[in-house]
Coordinates of C-alpha atoms in Angstrom, one line a residue:
X1 CA 188.0 -80.6 34.5
X2 CA 188.9 -79.5 31.0
X3 CA 190.6 -82.2 28.9
X4 CA 191.9 -81.2 25.5
X5 CA 192.9 -83.9 23.1
X6 CA 194.7 -81.5 20.8
X7 CA 198.3 -81.9 19.8
X8 CA 200.8 -80.0 21.8
X9 CA 201.7 -76.4 21.1
X10 CA 205.3 -75.8 19.9
X11 CA 206.4 -74.5 23.3
X12 CA 205.7 -77.8 25.0
X13 CA 208.8 -79.4 23.6
X14 CA 211.7 -80.3 25.9
X15 CA 213.7 -77.0 26.3
X16 CA 217.2 -78.1 25.7
X17 CA 218.4 -74.5 25.6
X18 CA 217.3 -74.1 29.2
X19 CA 219.2 -77.2 30.2
X20 CA 222.3 -76.0 28.4
X21 CA 222.2 -72.6 30.2
X22 CA 222.0 -74.4 33.6
X23 CA 224.9 -76.7 32.8
X24 CA 227.1 -73.7 31.8
X25 CA 226.5 -72.0 35.2
X26 CA 227.6 -75.1 37.2
X27 CA 231.3 -75.0 38.2
X28 CA 233.4 -78.0 39.2
X29 CA 235.5 -77.4 42.3
X30 CA 239.0 -76.1 41.9
X31 CA 241.3 -78.0 44.3
X32 CA 244.9 -77.0 45.0
X33 CA 247.7 -79.4 44.4
X34 CA 248.5 -80.2 48.0
X35 CA 247.8 -83.9 48.8
X36 CA 248.0 -86.1 51.9
X37 CA 247.3 -89.8 52.6
X38 CA 245.5 -90.5 55.8
X39 CA 247.8 -93.4 56.4
X40 CA 250.7 -91.0 56.6
X41 CA 248.9 -89.4 59.6
X42 CA 248.3 -92.7 61.5
X43 CA 245.1 -94.0 60.0
X44 CA 245.0 -97.8 59.9
X45 CA 242.6 -99.5 57.4
X46 CA 242.1 -102.4 59.8
X47 CA 238.4 -101.8 60.4
X48 CA 239.1 -101.6 64.2
X49 CA 241.3 -98.6 64.9
X50 CA 239.7 -95.2 65.2
X51 CA 240.9 -93.2 62.1
X52 CA 239.1 -90.0 63.0
X53 CA 242.2 -88.3 64.5
X54 CA 244.1 -88.9 61.3
X55 CA 241.2 -87.6 59.1
X56 CA 240.9 -84.5 61.3
X57 CA 244.7 -83.8 61.0
X58 CA 244.4 -84.2 57.2
X59 CA 241.6 -81.7 57.0
X60 CA 243.6 -79.3 59.2
X61 CA 246.6 -79.6 57.0
X62 CA 244.5 -78.9 53.9
X63 CA 243.1 -75.8 55.6
X64 CA 246.6 -74.7 56.4
X65 CA 247.6 -75.1 52.8
X66 CA 244.5 -73.4 51.5
X67 CA 243.0 -76.7 50.4
X68 CA 244.1 -80.0 48.9
X69 CA 243.2 -83.7 48.4
X70 CA 242.8 -86.2 51.3
X71 CA 243.5 -89.7 49.9
X72 CA 242.0 -92.7 51.5
X73 CA 243.8 -95.8 50.2
X74 CA 242.7 -99.5 50.3
X75 CA 241.4 -100.6 53.6
X76 CA 238.4 -100.2 56.0
X77 CA 238.7 -97.1 58.1
X78 CA 236.5 -96.8 61.2
X79 CA 235.7 -93.2 62.2
X80 CA 234.3 -92.5 65.7
X81 CA 232.8 -89.3 64.7
X82 CA 232.0 -87.0 61.6
X83 CA 234.1 -85.6 58.9
X84 CA 233.7 -81.8 58.8
X85 CA 234.9 -80.2 55.5
X86 CA 236.7 -77.0 54.9
X87 CA 236.8 -75.2 51.6
X88 CA 238.9 -76.3 48.6
X89 CA 239.2 -79.9 49.7
X90 CA 238.7 -83.2 47.8
X91 CA 238.1 -86.4 49.8
X92 CA 239.4 -89.1 47.4
X93 CA 238.3 -92.6 48.5
X94 CA 240.2 -95.1 46.3
X95 CA 238.9 -98.4 45.0
X96 CA 238.7 -101.1 47.7
X97 CA 238.7 -98.3 50.4
X98 CA 235.8 -97.9 52.8
X99 CA 235.0 -95.3 55.4
X100 CA 232.8 -96.8 58.0
X101 CA 231.3 -94.5 60.6
X102 CA 230.6 -95.4 64.2
X103 CA 227.0 -95.7 65.2
X104 CA 227.5 -94.2 68.7
X105 CA 225.4 -91.0 68.8
X106 CA 227.7 -89.4 71.3
X107 CA 230.4 -89.4 68.6
X108 CA 228.3 -86.9 66.6
X109 CA 228.4 -84.1 69.2
X110 CA 228.5 -81.2 69.6
X111 CA 225.3 -80.5 67.7
X112 CA 225.4 -78.6 64.5
X113 CA 222.9 -76.5 62.6
X114 CA 221.1 -78.8 60.2
X115 CA 217.6 -79.5 58.9
X116 CA 215.2 -82.4 59.5
X117 CA 212.4 -83.0 57.1
X118 CA 212.2 -79.4 56.1
X119 CA 212.7 -77.7 59.5
X120 CA 215.9 -76.1 60.7
X121 CA 217.2 -77.4 64.0
X122 CA 220.3 -78.2 66.0
X123 CA 221.0 -81.9 66.0
X124 CA 223.6 -84.6 65.8
X125 CA 226.1 -83.8 63.1
X126 CA 225.6 -85.5 59.7
X127 CA 228.4 -88.1 59.3
X128 CA 230.0 -86.0 56.5
X129 CA 229.1 -82.3 57.0
X130 CA 230.1 -79.1 55.1
X131 CA 228.8 -75.7 56.2
X132 CA 229.6 -72.6 54.2
X133 CA 232.2 -74.2 52.1
X134 CA 233.3 -73.5 48.5
X135 CA 234.9 -75.9 46.1
X136 CA 234.6 -79.3 47.8
X137 CA 234.5 -82.8 46.4
X138 CA 234.0 -86.5 47.4
X139 CA 235.4 -88.8 44.6
X140 CA 236.9 -92.2 44.0
X141 CA 235.5 -95.7 43.6
X142 CA 235.4 -96.5 47.3
X143 CA 232.5 -96.8 49.8
X144 CA 231.0 -94.7 52.5
X145 CA 229.2 -96.8 55.1
X146 CA 226.9 -95.1 57.6
X147 CA 226.3 -98.1 59.9
X148 CA 222.7 -97.1 60.1
X149 CA 221.0 -100.5 60.6
X150 CA 221.5 -100.9 64.3
X151 CA 221.6 -98.0 66.8
X152 CA 220.4 -95.4 64.4
X153 CA 217.7 -97.7 63.1
X154 CA 216.3 -98.1 66.7
X155 CA 215.7 -94.3 66.7
X156 CA 212.9 -94.6 64.2
X157 CA 210.4 -96.1 66.6
X158 CA 211.2 -93.4 69.1
X159 CA 211.2 -90.3 66.8
X160 CA 207.4 -89.5 66.8
X161 CA 207.4 -86.9 69.6
X162 CA 210.5 -85.2 68.3
X163 CA 209.1 -85.1 64.8
X164 CA 205.9 -83.5 66.1
X165 CA 208.0 -81.0 68.1
X166 CA 210.0 -79.9 65.0
X167 CA 206.7 -79.2 63.2
X168 CA 205.2 -77.3 66.1
X169 CA 208.4 -75.2 66.3
X170 CA 208.1 -74.5 62.6
X171 CA 204.5 -73.5 62.7
X172 CA 205.0 -71.3 65.8
X173 CA 208.2 -69.6 64.5
X174 CA 210.2 -70.7 67.5
X175 CA 213.6 -69.1 67.6
X176 CA 216.3 -71.2 66.0
X177 CA 218.5 -71.1 69.1
X178 CA 215.8 -72.9 71.0
X179 CA 215.4 -75.7 68.5
X180 CA 217.9 -78.1 70.2
X181 CA 217.7 -81.9 69.8
X182 CA 220.6 -84.3 70.1
X183 CA 221.0 -86.1 73.4
X184 CA 217.7 -87.3 74.8
X185 CA 216.1 -87.0 71.4
X186 CA 215.8 -89.4 68.5
X187 CA 216.2 -87.6 65.1
X188 CA 218.7 -89.5 63.0
X189 CA 221.4 -87.6 61.1
X190 CA 222.0 -87.6 57.4
X191 CA 224.9 -89.5 56.0
X192 CA 226.2 -86.5 53.9
X193 CA 225.0 -82.9 54.1
X194 CA 226.3 -79.9 52.2
X195 CA 224.8 -76.8 53.8
X196 CA 225.2 -73.4 52.3
X197 CA 228.0 -74.6 50.0
X198 CA 228.9 -73.8 46.4
X199 CA 230.8 -75.7 43.6
X200 CA 230.3 -79.3 44.8
X201 CA 231.3 -82.6 43.2
X202 CA 230.3 -86.0 44.4
X203 CA 231.5 -88.7 41.9
X204 CA 231.7 -92.5 41.5
X205 CA 231.5 -93.4 45.2
X206 CA 229.3 -96.1 46.7
X207 CA 226.9 -95.2 49.5
X208 CA 225.5 -97.8 51.8
X209 CA 223.6 -98.2 55.2
X210 CA 222.8 -94.5 55.9
X211 CA 221.2 -93.6 59.2
X212 CA 218.7 -91.3 57.4
X213 CA 218.8 -89.4 54.1
X214 CA 221.9 -90.3 52.1
X215 CA 222.9 -87.1 50.3
X216 CA 221.3 -83.8 51.4
X217 CA 222.0 -80.8 49.3
X218 CA 220.8 -78.0 51.6
X219 CA 220.8 -74.3 50.5
X220 CA 223.6 -75.0 48.2
X221 CA 224.3 -74.3 44.5
X222 CA 226.5 -75.2 41.5
X223 CA 226.4 -79.0 42.2
X224 CA 227.5 -82.0 40.2
X225 CA 226.5 -85.5 41.4
X226 CA 227.4 -88.3 39.0
X227 CA 228.3 -92.0 38.8
X228 CA 227.2 -92.9 42.3
X229 CA 226.1 -96.4 43.4
X230 CA 223.7 -97.1 46.2
X231 CA 223.0 -99.9 48.6
X232 CA 221.0 -98.2 51.3
X233 CA 218.0 -100.1 52.7
X234 CA 217.2 -98.4 56.0
X235 CA 214.1 -96.4 56.7
X236 CA 214.1 -93.0 55.1
X237 CA 217.2 -93.8 53.0
X238 CA 216.4 -91.2 50.3
X239 CA 219.2 -91.2 47.7
X240 CA 219.6 -87.5 46.9
X241 CA 217.6 -84.7 48.4
X242 CA 218.2 -81.2 46.9
X243 CA 216.5 -78.7 49.3
X244 CA 216.6 -75.0 48.6
X245 CA 219.2 -76.1 46.0
X246 CA 220.1 -74.3 42.8
X247 CA 221.9 -75.2 39.6
X248 CA 222.2 -79.0 40.1
X249 CA 223.2 -81.8 37.7
X250 CA 222.4 -85.4 38.8
X251 CA 223.5 -88.0 36.2
X252 CA 224.5 -91.6 35.7
X253 CA 223.4 -92.8 39.1
X254 CA 222.6 -96.4 39.9
X255 CA 220.1 -96.2 42.7
X256 CA 219.2 -99.1 45.0
X257 CA 217.7 -97.6 48.2
X258 CA 214.7 -98.1 50.4
X259 CA 213.1 -94.7 49.9
X260 CA 212.8 -92.0 47.2
X261 CA 215.7 -92.2 44.7
X262 CA 215.6 -88.4 44.2
X263 CA 213.4 -86.2 46.3
X264 CA 213.4 -82.5 45.5
X265 CA 212.4 -80.4 48.5
X266 CA 212.2 -76.8 49.6
X267 CA 211.4 -76.5 53.3
X268 CA 208.2 -77.2 55.2
X269 CA 205.1 -75.1 55.9
X270 CA 205.7 -71.7 57.7
X271 CA 209.5 -71.9 57.5
X272 CA 209.5 -72.8 53.8
X273 CA 207.1 -70.1 52.9
X274 CA 209.2 -67.6 54.7
X275 CA 212.1 -68.6 52.4
X276 CA 210.3 -68.2 49.2
X277 CA 213.3 -66.3 47.7
X278 CA 215.3 -69.6 47.7
X279 CA 213.2 -72.2 45.9
X280 CA 214.8 -75.4 44.6
X281 CA 215.4 -74.6 41.0
X282 CA 217.3 -75.3 37.8
X283 CA 217.8 -79.1 38.4
X284 CA 218.9 -81.5 35.6
X285 CA 218.4 -85.2 36.1
X286 CA 219.5 -87.6 33.4
X287 CA 220.7 -91.1 32.5
X288 CA 219.8 -92.6 35.9
X289 CA 218.8 -96.1 36.8
X290 CA 216.0 -96.2 39.4
X291 CA 215.4 -98.9 42.0
X292 CA 213.8 -98.4 45.4
X293 CA 210.5 -96.8 46.5
X294 CA 209.9 -93.9 44.1
X295 CA 211.9 -92.6 41.1
X296 CA 211.8 -88.8 41.1
X297 CA 209.7 -87.0 43.7
X298 CA 208.7 -83.4 44.0
X299 CA 207.9 -82.7 47.7
X300 CA 206.3 -83.2 50.0
X301 CA 208.3 -80.5 51.9
X302 CA 208.4 -77.9 49.1
X303 CA 206.9 -74.7 50.7
X304 CA 209.5 -72.4 49.2
X305 CA 208.7 -73.8 45.8
X306 CA 210.2 -76.1 43.1
X307 CA 210.7 -74.9 39.5
X308 CA 212.7 -75.6 36.4
X309 CA 213.4 -79.3 36.7
X310 CA 214.4 -81.3 33.7
X311 CA 214.4 -85.1 33.8
X312 CA 215.6 -87.0 30.8
X313 CA 216.5 -90.6 29.7
X314 CA 216.0 -92.6 33.0
X315 CA 214.8 -96.1 33.5
X316 CA 214.1 -98.6 36.2
X317 CA 216.0 -101.8 37.0
X318 CA 213.3 -103.3 39.2
X319 CA 210.1 -102.5 41.0
X320 CA 209.1 -98.9 42.0
X321 CA 206.1 -97.9 43.9
X322 CA 205.7 -94.8 41.8
X323 CA 207.7 -93.6 38.8
X324 CA 207.1 -89.9 38.7
X325 CA 205.5 -88.5 41.8
X326 CA 204.5 -84.9 42.7
X327 CA 203.2 -84.5 46.2
X328 CA 202.1 -81.6 48.3
X329 CA 199.2 -80.7 50.5
X330 CA 197.0 -77.9 51.7
X331 CA 199.5 -76.7 54.4
X332 CA 202.5 -76.4 52.2
X333 CA 201.8 -73.5 50.0
X334 CA 204.6 -72.7 47.5
X335 CA 204.6 -74.0 44.0
X336 CA 205.7 -76.8 41.7
X337 CA 206.0 -75.5 38.2
X338 CA 208.0 -75.8 34.9
X339 CA 208.7 -79.5 35.2
X340 CA 209.8 -81.4 32.1
X341 CA 210.0 -85.2 32.1
X342 CA 210.8 -87.2 29.0
X343 CA 212.2 -90.6 27.8
X344 CA 211.4 -92.6 30.9
X345 CA 211.3 -96.4 30.8
X346 CA 209.5 -98.1 33.8
X347 CA 209.0 -101.8 34.4
X348 CA 206.5 -102.6 37.1
X349 CA 205.1 -99.9 39.4
X350 CA 202.1 -99.3 41.6
X351 CA 201.3 -96.0 39.9
X352 CA 203.1 -94.7 36.9
X353 CA 202.5 -90.9 37.0
X354 CA 201.0 -89.4 40.3
X355 CA 200.4 -85.7 40.7
X356 CA 198.6 -84.8 43.9
X357 CA 198.0 -81.6 45.8
X358 CA 196.3 -83.6 48.6
X359 CA 199.2 -85.8 49.9
X360 CA 198.1 -87.9 52.8
X361 CA 194.9 -85.9 53.0
X362 CA 196.7 -83.5 55.3
X363 CA 196.5 -79.8 55.7
X364 CA 194.3 -77.0 57.0
X365 CA 193.3 -75.9 53.5
X366 CA 194.8 -72.5 54.2
X367 CA 197.9 -73.0 52.0
X368 CA 197.2 -75.0 48.9
X369 CA 200.1 -75.2 46.5
X370 CA 200.2 -74.0 42.9
X371 CA 201.0 -77.0 40.7
X372 CA 201.3 -76.0 37.1
X373 CA 203.2 -76.2 33.8
X374 CA 204.0 -79.9 33.9
X375 CA 205.2 -81.6 30.6
X376 CA 205.6 -85.3 30.4
X377 CA 206.5 -87.1 27.2
X378 CA 207.8 -90.4 25.9
X379 CA 207.1 -92.4 29.0
X380 CA 206.7 -96.1 28.8
X381 CA 205.6 -98.5 31.6
X382 CA 205.0 -102.2 31.4
X383 CA 202.6 -102.6 34.3
X384 CA 200.9 -100.4 36.9
X385 CA 199.5 -102.6 39.7
X386 CA 197.1 -99.8 40.6
X387 CA 196.6 -96.6 38.4
X388 CA 198.4 -95.5 35.2
X389 CA 197.9 -91.7 35.7
X390 CA 196.6 -89.7 38.7
X391 CA 196.2 -85.9 38.8
X392 CA 194.5 -84.5 41.9
X393 CA 194.0 -80.8 42.6
X394 CA 191.5 -78.9 44.8
X395 CA 188.3 -77.3 43.6
X396 CA 189.6 -73.9 44.9
X397 CA 193.2 -74.5 43.6
X398 CA 193.3 -76.7 40.5
X399 CA 196.3 -78.4 39.1
X400 CA 196.9 -76.5 35.8
X401 CA 198.6 -76.9 32.5
X402 CA 199.6 -80.6 32.5
X403 CA 200.6 -81.9 29.1
X404 CA 200.9 -85.7 28.4
X405 CA 202.4 -86.7 25.1
X406 CA 203.3 -90.2 24.0
X407 CA 202.5 -92.1 27.3
X408 CA 202.1 -95.8 27.2
X409 CA 201.2 -98.1 30.1
X410 CA 200.8 -101.6 28.7
X411 CA 198.8 -103.0 31.7
X412 CA 197.0 -101.2 34.6
X413 CA 194.4 -102.1 37.1
X414 CA 192.9 -98.6 36.7
X415 CA 193.3 -96.2 33.8
X416 CA 193.2 -92.6 34.9
X417 CA 191.9 -90.5 37.7
X418 CA 191.9 -86.8 36.9
X419 CA 190.2 -84.5 39.4
X420 CA 190.1 -80.7 39.9
X421 CA 192.3 -79.8 37.0
X422 CA 192.5 -77.1 34.3
X423 CA 193.9 -77.5 30.9
X424 CA 195.1 -81.1 30.9
X425 CA 196.1 -82.0 27.3
X426 CA 196.8 -85.5 26.0
X427 CA 198.2 -86.8 22.8
X428 CA 199.1 -90.4 22.0
X429 CA 198.2 -91.7 25.5
X430 CA 197.6 -95.4 25.7
X431 CA 196.6 -97.4 28.8
X432 CA 196.2 -101.1 28.1
X433 CA 196.1 -102.6 24.7
X434 CA 196.3 -100.0 21.9
X435 CA 193.0 -99.7 20.1
X436 CA 193.0 -100.1 16.3
X437 CA 190.5 -99.0 13.7
X438 CA 186.9 -100.2 14.4
X439 CA 185.8 -103.5 12.8
X440 CA 182.6 -103.7 10.8
X441 CA 179.6 -105.5 12.2
X442 CA 179.7 -109.3 11.8
X443 CA 177.5 -110.6 9.1
X444 CA 176.1 -113.1 11.6
X445 CA 174.7 -110.4 13.8
X446 CA 170.9 -110.2 13.4
X447 CA 169.0 -107.0 13.9

């Protein structure tokens, strides 16, 4: 391990010009003027009646009019099945309106092409699903409730065999048409999934009780996610999962969910490596309040690569297990590089900064990942129950070019563990009480 205590080179500063160029490429959706209220089509916000037929009619009318806005007024609307978007549509959920989805798995058939923990499969439809759409939005101050805590939650204990099967299909390059799950299987659907879409806006809504991941941005680009509020406490309730995603802005989010707040992904193992031309890249995360398991995570499914991520001015509003977490293993391959993190305020965590190429100790060793060019600055943490800073590479594939500048962890059980690295530089890194100038020997000391 080479540790340099020199001050940073000029090129280690936060590249605001790069952030600006990403933001200039992102386009908000353009929605035609046509507008329809779901109540005009028979939807009753009484929490009992099935409103899905009215929502389907509204989407069909928007398609006929080349797009438009579907308005959901005050009330609780039960949907016995998914919402499938078409292009040029905004779903506007007004304040005091709630869309509550049924938790009957049969309502989410026929199966659709989707992804599950980094492997493409056919499965139950996500509760809100858009495939191949352009210019789509979900806005308003209302709530989307996935009803994930009962039937869907029971799938978790039964999913092991199916999870293993998806991974075997991935590693063995099984034809996509033969990767069918759904009835008789137990892989939970995402709450919202945008798949192969462009010019997306999700703004100001509240998300709660998701069956699985909350908001999955899959193979999509030009995305703005802002002002969301979370109350999602089921297993695997990741907040936002960009996967093979490009040109993404995530800002002003109040997270409160049971898993990763933001988990940037890019496919798993063989399948991800085969899609190396579509890494997750050019992602800006700023002004977010973290609460849940981990703050921002890179991985662990990241085999197509993650690059050009810019995280700025975020803080916790409660306990996190880990603040900034990079995780991959020796089966993933791919890369995590050009990651810039600055101005992070953390309260109590288990580990403050954790970068590991050996996640869960898994992997054959044949496909270690390239983890390099990581810049972390102005990070403050009150307490780490375990370790302040962990960086773990492999002897044959070291974590390279990690730069730590102005990092303070006021209290930590352990200071730092830095293994199998190359060119780790540190400046103004304090763990525990800041040391001052040395005192002179006491006159009472006898030699």
